[in-house]
Short mmCIF file of N, CA, C and O in Angstrom, two decimals:
data_model
loop_
_atom_site.label_atom_id
_atom_site.label_comp_id
_atom_site.label_asym_id
_atom_site.label_seq_id
_atom_site.Cartn_x
_atom_site.Cartn_y
_atom_site.Cartn_z
N UNK M 13 -53.70 -11.38 24.79
CA UNK M 13 -53.74 -12.75 24.50
C UNK M 13 -55.66 -13.07 23.46
O UNK M 13 -56.18 -12.72 24.17
N UNK M 14 -55.05 -13.57 22.83
CA UNK M 14 -56.28 -13.80 21.40
C UNK M 14 -57.69 -14.60 21.36
O UNK M 14 -57.96 -14.16 21.28
N UNK M 15 -57.00 -15.72 22.32
CA UNK M 15 -58.02 -16.67 23.28
C UNK M 15 -58.75 -16.02 23.71
O UNK M 15 -60.28 -16.40 23.86
N UNK M 16 -58.67 -15.44 24.97
CA UNK M 16 -59.30 -14.59 25.78
C UNK M 16 -60.27 -13.57 25.30
O UNK M 16 -61.19 -13.35 25.03
N UNK M 17 -59.68 -12.78 23.75
CA UNK M 17 -60.35 -11.66 23.34
C UNK M 17 -61.22 -12.24 22.36
O UNK M 17 -62.63 -11.15 22.59
N UNK M 18 -61.77 -13.65 22.18
CA UNK M 18 -62.13 -14.18 21.71
C UNK M 18 -63.37 -14.55 22.69
O UNK M 18 -64.43 -15.10 22.10
N UNK M 19 -63.51 -14.31 23.83
CA UNK M 19 -64.80 -14.96 24.81
C UNK M 19 -64.32 -15.51 25.51
O UNK M 19 -65.48 -16.32 26.05
N UNK M 20 -63.50 -16.75 25.57
CA UNK M 20 -63.22 -17.62 26.68
C UNK M 20 -62.64 -17.26 27.75
O UNK M 20 -61.45 -16.62 27.73
N UNK M 21 -63.32 -17.88 28.82
CA UNK M 21 -62.75 -17.16 30.06
C UNK M 21 -62.43 -18.68 30.72
O UNK M 21 -61.78 -18.20 32.06
N UNK M 22 -61.67 -19.22 30.51
CA UNK M 22 -61.45 -20.42 31.01
C UNK M 22 -60.62 -21.44 30.39
O UNK M 22 -60.55 -21.16 29.29
N UNK M 23 -59.51 -21.91 30.93
CA UNK M 23 -58.46 -22.62 30.34
C UNK M 23 -59.41 -23.81 29.50
O UNK M 23 -59.03 -24.26 28.57
N UNK M 24 -60.46 -24.25 29.73
CA UNK M 24 -60.61 -25.63 29.67
C UNK M 24 -61.71 -24.95 28.18
O UNK M 24 -61.41 -25.87 26.65
N UNK M 25 -62.36 -23.65 27.76
CA UNK M 25 -62.76 -23.45 26.83
C UNK M 25 -61.99 -23.20 25.56
O UNK M 25 -61.99 -23.44 24.35
N UNK M 26 -60.48 -23.20 25.96
CA UNK M 26 -59.54 -22.40 24.99
C UNK M 26 -59.31 -23.70 24.93
O UNK M 26 -59.02 -23.90 23.30
N UNK M 27 -58.93 -24.52 25.33
CA UNK M 27 -58.56 -25.47 24.89
C UNK M 27 -59.76 -26.32 24.10
O UNK M 27 -58.82 -27.09 23.10
N UNK M 28 -60.54 -26.13 24.42
CA UNK M 28 -62.14 -26.84 23.45
C UNK M 28 -61.96 -26.23 22.10
O UNK M 28 -61.96 -26.54 21.03
N UNK M 29 -61.72 -25.00 22.41
CA UNK M 29 -62.07 -23.93 20.98
C UNK M 29 -60.75 -23.65 20.31
O UNK M 29 -61.00 -23.17 19.21
N UNK M 30 -59.71 -23.69 20.69
CA UNK M 30 -58.34 -23.30 19.53
C UNK M 30 -57.87 -24.33 18.60
O UNK M 30 -57.99 -25.25 18.48
N UNK M 31 -57.46 -23.18 18.04
CA UNK M 31 -56.89 -24.04 16.53
C UNK M 31 -55.83 -24.87 17.29
O UNK M 31 -54.85 -24.27 17.78
N UNK M 32 -55.46 -26.17 17.24
CA UNK M 32 -54.39 -27.12 17.94
C UNK M 32 -52.68 -26.77 17.13
O UNK M 32 -52.38 -26.18 17.74
N UNK M 33 -53.02 -25.74 16.22
CA UNK M 33 -51.66 -25.89 15.57
C UNK M 33 -51.07 -24.37 15.74
O UNK M 33 -49.75 -24.44 16.30
N UNK M 34 -51.79 -23.43 16.62
CA UNK M 34 -51.66 -22.49 17.11
C UNK M 34 -50.76 -22.61 18.42
O UNK M 34 -50.05 -21.35 18.76
N UNK M 35 -51.51 -23.30 19.57
CA UNK M 35 -50.61 -23.65 20.45
C UNK M 35 -49.40 -24.59 20.72
O UNK M 35 -48.97 -24.41 21.54
N UNK M 36 -50.02 -25.18 19.53
CA UNK M 36 -48.72 -26.39 19.55
C UNK M 36 -47.38 -25.92 19.90
O UNK M 36 -46.56 -26.69 21.30
N UNK M 37 -46.97 -24.76 19.36
CA UNK M 37 -45.02 -25.04 19.73
C UNK M 37 -45.01 -24.34 21.37
O UNK M 37 -43.89 -24.60 22.35
N UNK M 38 -46.45 -23.40 22.23
CA UNK M 38 -46.19 -23.55 23.19
C UNK M 38 -45.67 -24.56 24.13
O UNK M 38 -45.59 -24.58 25.07
N UNK M 39 -47.27 -25.63 23.99
CA UNK M 39 -47.22 -26.75 24.66
C UNK M 39 -45.67 -27.51 24.21
O UNK M 39 -45.70 -27.83 25.51
N UNK M 40 -45.36 -27.73 23.67
CA UNK M 40 -44.19 -28.06 23.24
C UNK M 40 -42.91 -27.51 24.06
O UNK M 40 -41.73 -27.68 24.42
N UNK M 41 -43.08 -26.18 24.15
CA UNK M 41 -41.32 -25.28 25.09
C UNK M 41 -41.92 -25.56 26.58
O UNK M 41 -41.25 -25.86 27.08
N UNK M 42 -43.37 -25.63 27.06
CA UNK M 42 -43.94 -25.97 28.44
C UNK M 42 -43.24 -27.38 28.94
O UNK M 42 -42.90 -27.76 29.11
N UNK M 43 -43.64 -28.44 27.92
CA UNK M 43 -43.15 -29.94 27.62
C UNK M 43 -41.91 -29.93 27.96
O UNK M 43 -41.46 -31.31 29.04
N UNK M 44 -40.80 -28.92 27.15
CA UNK M 44 -39.20 -29.04 27.83
C UNK M 44 -38.89 -29.29 29.16
O UNK M 44 -38.27 -29.63 29.69
N UNK M 45 -39.47 -28.60 29.94
CA UNK M 45 -39.44 -28.56 31.36
C UNK M 45 -39.17 -29.69 32.07
O UNK M 45 -39.19 -29.89 33.36
N UNK M 46 -40.02 -30.39 31.41
CA UNK M 46 -40.89 -31.94 32.20
C UNK M 46 -39.73 -32.68 31.49
O UNK M 46 -40.08 -34.61 32.22
N UNK M 47 -38.86 -33.00 30.86
CA UNK M 47 -38.33 -33.90 30.32
C UNK M 47 -36.93 -34.32 31.60
O UNK M 47 -36.68 -33.80 32.19
N UNK M 48 -37.04 -35.58 31.11
CA UNK M 48 -36.16 -36.26 32.46
C UNK M 48 -34.61 -35.69 32.27
O UNK M 48 -34.30 -35.51 33.18
N UNK M 49 -33.80 -35.75 31.16
CA UNK M 49 -32.52 -34.88 30.93
C UNK M 49 -32.40 -33.85 32.13
O UNK M 49 -31.97 -33.25 32.54
N UNK M 50 -33.53 -32.64 32.38
CA UNK M 50 -33.78 -31.53 32.54
C UNK M 50 -34.22 -31.19 34.36
O UNK M 50 -33.88 -31.30 35.07
N UNK M 51 -34.99 -32.27 34.21
CA UNK M 51 -36.20 -32.88 35.84
C UNK M 51 -34.96 -33.30 36.48
O UNK M 51 -35.00 -32.99 37.91
N UNK M 52 -34.38 -34.09 36.23
CA UNK M 52 -33.92 -35.03 37.02
C UNK M 52 -32.78 -34.67 37.80
O UNK M 52 -32.62 -34.21 39.00
N UNK M 53 -31.70 -33.70 37.15
CA UNK M 53 -30.33 -33.22 37.90
C UNK M 53 -31.38 -32.24 38.97
O UNK M 53 -30.45 -31.99 39.49
N UNK M 54 -31.64 -31.61 38.28
CA UNK M 54 -32.54 -30.63 39.09
C UNK M 54 -32.94 -30.66 40.67
O UNK M 54 -32.83 -30.56 41.82
N UNK M 55 -33.70 -32.03 40.30
CA UNK M 55 -34.03 -32.37 41.59
C UNK M 55 -33.65 -32.84 42.43
O UNK M 55 -33.29 -32.64 43.40
N UNK M 56 -32.18 -33.68 41.77
CA UNK M 56 -31.21 -34.59 42.28
C UNK M 56 -30.52 -33.43 43.73
O UNK M 56 -30.26 -33.20 44.63
N UNK M 57 -30.37 -32.16 42.79
CA UNK M 57 -29.16 -31.42 43.01
C UNK M 57 -29.96 -30.39 44.21
O UNK M 57 -29.45 -30.41 45.27
N UNK M 58 -31.39 -30.39 43.98
CA UNK M 58 -31.89 -29.83 44.85
C UNK M 58 -32.09 -30.77 46.48
O UNK M 58 -31.44 -30.18 47.52
N UNK M 59 -31.92 -31.85 46.36
CA UNK M 59 -32.27 -32.98 47.42
C UNK M 59 -30.84 -32.94 48.32
O UNK M 59 -30.49 -32.94 48.99
N UNK M 60 -29.71 -32.94 47.47
CA UNK M 60 -28.44 -32.52 47.62
C UNK M 60 -27.88 -31.09 48.25
O UNK M 60 -27.57 -30.81 49.45
N UNK M 61 -28.47 -31.01 48.01
CA UNK M 61 -28.36 -29.05 48.64
C UNK M 61 -29.02 -28.99 50.08
O UNK M 61 -28.57 -27.84 50.56
N UNK M 62 -30.32 -29.70 50.44
CA UNK M 62 -30.78 -29.34 51.80
C UNK M 62 -30.75 -30.48 52.36
O UNK M 62 -30.50 -31.58 52.24
N UNK M 63 -29.80 -29.79 53.27
CA UNK M 63 -29.69 -30.63 54.78
C UNK M 63 -30.60 -31.71 55.15
O UNK M 63 -30.22 -32.78 55.52
N UNK M 64 -31.80 -31.41 55.27
CA UNK M 64 -32.52 -32.79 55.65
C UNK M 64 -32.86 -33.44 54.56
O UNK M 64 -34.14 -34.71 55.07
N UNK M 65 -32.70 -33.69 53.66
CA UNK M 65 -32.95 -34.17 52.67
C UNK M 65 -31.97 -34.98 51.73
O UNK M 65 -32.03 -36.56 51.76
N UNK M 66 -30.36 -34.59 51.95
CA UNK M 66 -29.50 -35.20 51.42
C UNK M 66 -29.27 -36.36 52.38
O UNK M 66 -29.11 -37.62 51.50
N UNK M 67 -29.25 -36.82 53.50
CA UNK M 67 -29.52 -38.10 54.27
C UNK M 67 -30.40 -38.63 53.71
O UNK M 67 -29.84 -39.97 53.59
N UNK M 68 -31.39 -38.62 53.04
CA UNK M 68 -32.38 -39.75 52.51
C UNK M 68 -31.97 -39.87 51.08
O UNK M 68 -31.59 -41.13 50.72
N UNK M 69 -30.94 -39.40 50.30
CA UNK M 69 -30.48 -39.81 49.17
C UNK M 69 -29.34 -40.45 49.10
O UNK M 69 -29.38 -41.05 48.48
N UNK M 70 -28.34 -40.30 50.35
CA UNK M 70 -27.06 -41.50 51.18
C UNK M 70 -28.18 -42.45 51.24
O UNK M 70 -27.81 -43.02 50.82
N UNK M 71 -29.07 -42.72 51.79
CA UNK M 71 -29.39 -43.48 52.02
C UNK M 71 -29.99 -44.56 51.23
O UNK M 71 -30.23 -45.98 50.68
N UNK M 72 -30.53 -43.86 50.14
CA UNK M 72 -31.15 -44.87 48.69
C UNK M 72 -29.74 -45.06 47.88
O UNK M 72 -29.85 -46.57 47.64
N UNK M 73 -29.03 -44.40 47.97
CA UNK M 73 -27.64 -44.29 47.53
C UNK M 73 -27.48 -45.93 47.50
O UNK M 73 -26.88 -46.91 46.86
N UNK M 74 -27.24 -46.00 49.44
CA UNK M 74 -26.90 -47.44 49.51
C UNK M 74 -27.16 -48.87 49.50
O UNK M 74 -26.48 -50.00 49.45
N UNK M 75 -28.70 -48.40 49.08
CA UNK M 75 -29.40 -49.56 48.84
C UNK M 75 -29.31 -50.07 47.17
O UNK M 75 -29.56 -51.02 46.96
N UNK M 76 -29.08 -48.71 46.57
CA UNK M 76 -28.93 -49.53 44.87
C UNK M 76 -27.62 -49.07 44.31
O UNK M 76 -27.24 -50.07 42.91
N UNK M 77 -26.62 -49.21 44.80
CA UNK M 77 -25.66 -49.31 44.58
C UNK M 77 -24.58 -49.88 44.87
O UNK M 77 -24.96 -51.11 45.38
N UNK M 78 -23.94 -50.72 44.11
CA UNK M 78 -23.01 -51.82 44.60
C UNK M 78 -22.06 -51.30 45.59
O UNK M 78 -21.96 -50.65 45.10
N UNK M 79 -21.65 -52.55 46.07
CA UNK M 79 -20.18 -52.65 47.11
C UNK M 79 -18.93 -51.41 46.33
O UNK M 79 -18.69 -50.40 47.28
N UNK M 80 -18.63 -51.98 45.45
CA UNK M 80 -16.94 -51.38 44.60
C UNK M 80 -17.96 -49.68 44.32
O UNK M 80 -17.39 -48.90 44.68
N UNK M 81 -19.19 -49.59 43.83
CA UNK M 81 -19.65 -48.37 43.55
C UNK M 81 -19.96 -47.33 45.05
O UNK M 81 -19.27 -46.31 45.08
N UNK M 82 -20.00 -47.86 45.70
CA UNK M 82 -20.08 -46.89 47.65
C UNK M 82 -18.57 -46.44 47.94
O UNK M 82 -18.88 -45.80 48.32
N UNK M 83 -17.95 -47.49 47.75
CA UNK M 83 -16.69 -47.23 48.20
C UNK M 83 -15.71 -46.29 47.35
O UNK M 83 -15.27 -45.50 48.01
N UNK M 84 -15.78 -46.58 46.00
CA UNK M 84 -15.17 -45.51 44.77
C UNK M 84 -16.20 -44.41 45.35
O UNK M 84 -15.61 -43.08 44.96
N UNK M 85 -17.02 -44.07 45.62
CA UNK M 85 -18.25 -42.90 45.85
C UNK M 85 -18.26 -42.40 47.22
O UNK M 85 -18.87 -41.28 47.77
N UNK M 86 -17.45 -42.68 48.17
CA UNK M 86 -17.09 -42.16 49.39
C UNK M 86 -17.73 -42.34 50.14
O UNK M 86 -18.01 -42.02 51.19
N UNK M 87 -18.97 -43.55 50.05
CA UNK M 87 -20.28 -43.70 50.28
C UNK M 87 -21.25 -42.01 50.70
O UNK M 87 -22.27 -42.20 51.53
N UNK M 88 -20.86 -41.39 49.65
CA UNK M 88 -22.01 -40.76 49.46
C UNK M 88 -23.39 -39.92 47.97
O UNK M 88 -21.91 -40.72 46.89
N UNK M 89 -23.76 -40.27 48.17
CA UNK M 89 -24.55 -40.04 46.68
C UNK M 89 -24.02 -39.35 45.74
O UNK M 89 -24.26 -39.58 44.24
N UNK M 90 -23.87 -38.27 46.32
CA UNK M 90 -23.55 -37.07 44.69
C UNK M 90 -22.26 -37.68 44.89
O UNK M 90 -22.51 -37.39 43.40
N UNK M 91 -21.39 -38.29 44.91
CA UNK M 91 -20.10 -38.90 44.07
C UNK M 91 -20.42 -39.56 43.20
O UNK M 91 -20.11 -39.97 42.47
N UNK M 92 -21.61 -40.53 43.54
CA UNK M 92 -22.31 -41.57 42.59
C UNK M 92 -23.00 -40.84 41.45
O UNK M 92 -23.08 -41.54 39.89
N UNK M 93 -24.07 -39.82 41.88
CA UNK M 93 -24.59 -39.31 41.04
C UNK M 93 -23.99 -38.23 39.67
O UNK M 93 -24.20 -38.31 38.66
N UNK M 94 -23.28 -38.29 40.11
CA UNK M 94 -21.77 -36.70 39.31
C UNK M 94 -20.53 -38.04 39.04
O UNK M 94 -20.10 -38.42 39.63
N UNK M 95 -19.75 -37.74 37.45
CA UNK M 95 -18.92 -38.06 37.51
C UNK M 95 -17.72 -37.17 37.44
O UNK M 95 -17.87 -36.06 36.76
N UNK M 96 -16.95 -36.89 38.92
CA UNK M 96 -16.01 -36.25 39.34
C UNK M 96 -15.09 -35.80 37.85
O UNK M 96 -14.64 -34.84 37.56
N UNK M 97 -14.57 -36.92 37.24
CA UNK M 97 -13.41 -36.23 36.02
C UNK M 97 -14.32 -35.60 35.04
O UNK M 97 -13.50 -34.59 34.54
N UNK M 98 -15.60 -36.29 34.26
CA UNK M 98 -16.08 -35.34 33.03
C UNK M 98 -17.23 -34.17 34.06
O UNK M 98 -16.91 -33.04 32.87
N UNK M 99 -17.74 -33.89 34.77
CA UNK M 99 -18.46 -33.35 35.42
C UNK M 99 -19.59 -33.39 34.91
O UNK M 99 -20.82 -32.29 35.10
N UNK M 100 -19.85 -34.48 34.60
CA UNK M 100 -21.28 -34.67 34.06
C UNK M 100 -22.59 -35.31 35.39
O UNK M 100 -21.61 -36.67 35.67
N UNK M 101 -23.38 -34.92 34.88
CA UNK M 101 -24.32 -35.68 35.78
C UNK M 101 -24.78 -37.04 34.86
O UNK M 101 -25.23 -37.11 33.75
N UNK M 102 -25.22 -38.15 35.94
CA UNK M 102 -25.45 -39.39 35.74
C UNK M 102 -26.87 -39.24 35.70
O UNK M 102 -27.88 -40.03 36.46
N UNK M 103 -27.37 -39.01 34.59
CA UNK M 103 -29.06 -39.15 34.70
C UNK M 103 -30.18 -40.73 34.78
O UNK M 103 -30.94 -40.37 35.63
N UNK M 104 -29.32 -41.46 33.81
CA UNK M 104 -29.74 -42.83 34.79
C UNK M 104 -29.86 -42.83 36.22
O UNK M 104 -30.40 -43.96 36.78
N UNK M 105 -28.44 -43.06 36.88
CA UNK M 105 -28.60 -43.30 38.40
C UNK M 105 -29.07 -42.35 39.08
O UNK M 105 -30.21 -42.73 39.93
N UNK M 106 -29.87 -40.77 38.45
CA UNK M 106 -30.66 -40.14 39.69
C UNK M 106 -32.18 -40.15 39.28
O UNK M 106 -33.04 -40.61 40.14
N UNK M 107 -32.43 -40.83 37.85
CA UNK M 107 -33.34 -41.99 37.50
C UNK M 107 -33.85 -42.81 38.65
O UNK M 107 -35.22 -43.06 39.25
N UNK M 108 -32.60 -44.05 38.59
CA UNK M 108 -32.80 -44.70 39.81
C UNK M 108 -33.54 -44.43 40.92
O UNK M 108 -34.52 -45.06 41.76
N UNK M 109 -32.67 -43.37 41.13
CA UNK M 109 -32.72 -42.70 42.83
C UNK M 109 -34.44 -42.57 42.95
O UNK M 109 -34.80 -42.98 43.91
N UNK M 110 -34.63 -41.22 41.98
CA UNK M 110 -35.97 -40.72 42.13
C UNK M 110 -37.00 -41.63 42.10
O UNK M 110 -38.06 -41.67 42.87
N UNK M 111 -37.10 -42.49 41.20
CA UNK M 111 -37.98 -43.95 41.24
C UNK M 111 -37.84 -45.10 42.23
O UNK M 111 -39.16 -45.36 43.02
N UNK M 112 -37.24 -45.23 42.94
CA UNK M 112 -36.88 -46.29 44.04
C UNK M 112 -37.64 -45.16 45.24
O UNK M 112 -38.25 -45.68 45.75
N UNK M 113 -37.32 -43.43 44.87
CA UNK M 113 -38.06 -43.12 46.17
C UNK M 113 -39.64 -43.33 46.22
O UNK M 113 -39.71 -42.63 47.01
N UNK M 114 -40.11 -43.03 44.66
CA UNK M 114 -41.13 -43.17 44.44
C UNK M 114 -41.73 -41.64 44.03
O UNK M 114 -43.16 -41.12 44.05
N UNK M 115 -40.38 -41.03 43.22
CA UNK M 115 -41.08 -39.37 42.95
C UNK M 115 -40.97 -39.47 41.82
O UNK M 115 -41.34 -38.56 40.82
N UNK M 116 -40.39 -39.96 40.98
CA UNK M 116 -40.48 -40.47 39.62
C UNK M 116 -41.04 -41.62 39.21
O UNK M 116 -40.63 -42.80 39.25
N UNK M 117 -42.10 -41.74 38.49
CA UNK M 117 -42.42 -42.97 37.40
C UNK M 117 -41.38 -42.97 36.02
O UNK M 117 -41.50 -41.80 35.19
N UNK M 118 -41.09 -43.77 35.82
CA UNK M 118 -40.65 -44.15 34.26
C UNK M 118 -41.69 -44.09 33.29
O UNK M 118 -42.22 -45.48 33.47
N UNK M 119 -41.98 -42.61 32.33
CA UNK M 119 -42.55 -43.33 31.70
C UNK M 119 -42.24 -43.31 30.50
O UNK M 119 -43.02 -43.01 29.09
N UNK M 120 -40.91 -43.58 29.97
CA UNK M 120 -40.29 -43.75 28.92
C UNK M 120 -40.55 -45.24 28.54
O UNK M 120 -40.69 -45.82 29.42
N UNK M 121 -40.69 -45.16 27.17
CA UNK M 121 -41.59 -47.17 26.80
C UNK M 121 -40.42 -47.81 26.25
O UNK M 121 -39.35 -48.68 26.12
#
């Protein structure tokens, strides 16, 4: 790594002394892992796959969804989060659930 070969031994030194243009592509690639469209489905699917966490999402779902949505979803969060016909994850609903739980902060303006 050329930053460490230049004598910088800490991340702070690298950040202060590096050429911003040279690290920009790496930072942009790293930031993609934290985009809503990628993070929200992964978090929700993880919670749904864990028996000890799944019921928490179901409880939140019952608080957020309308009566009609609850009945249409068989009273289960997974059917509310996923569009069964298209197979698409509903990021807006996942975001709503994770914000309600205090796990996700809405940073989009």
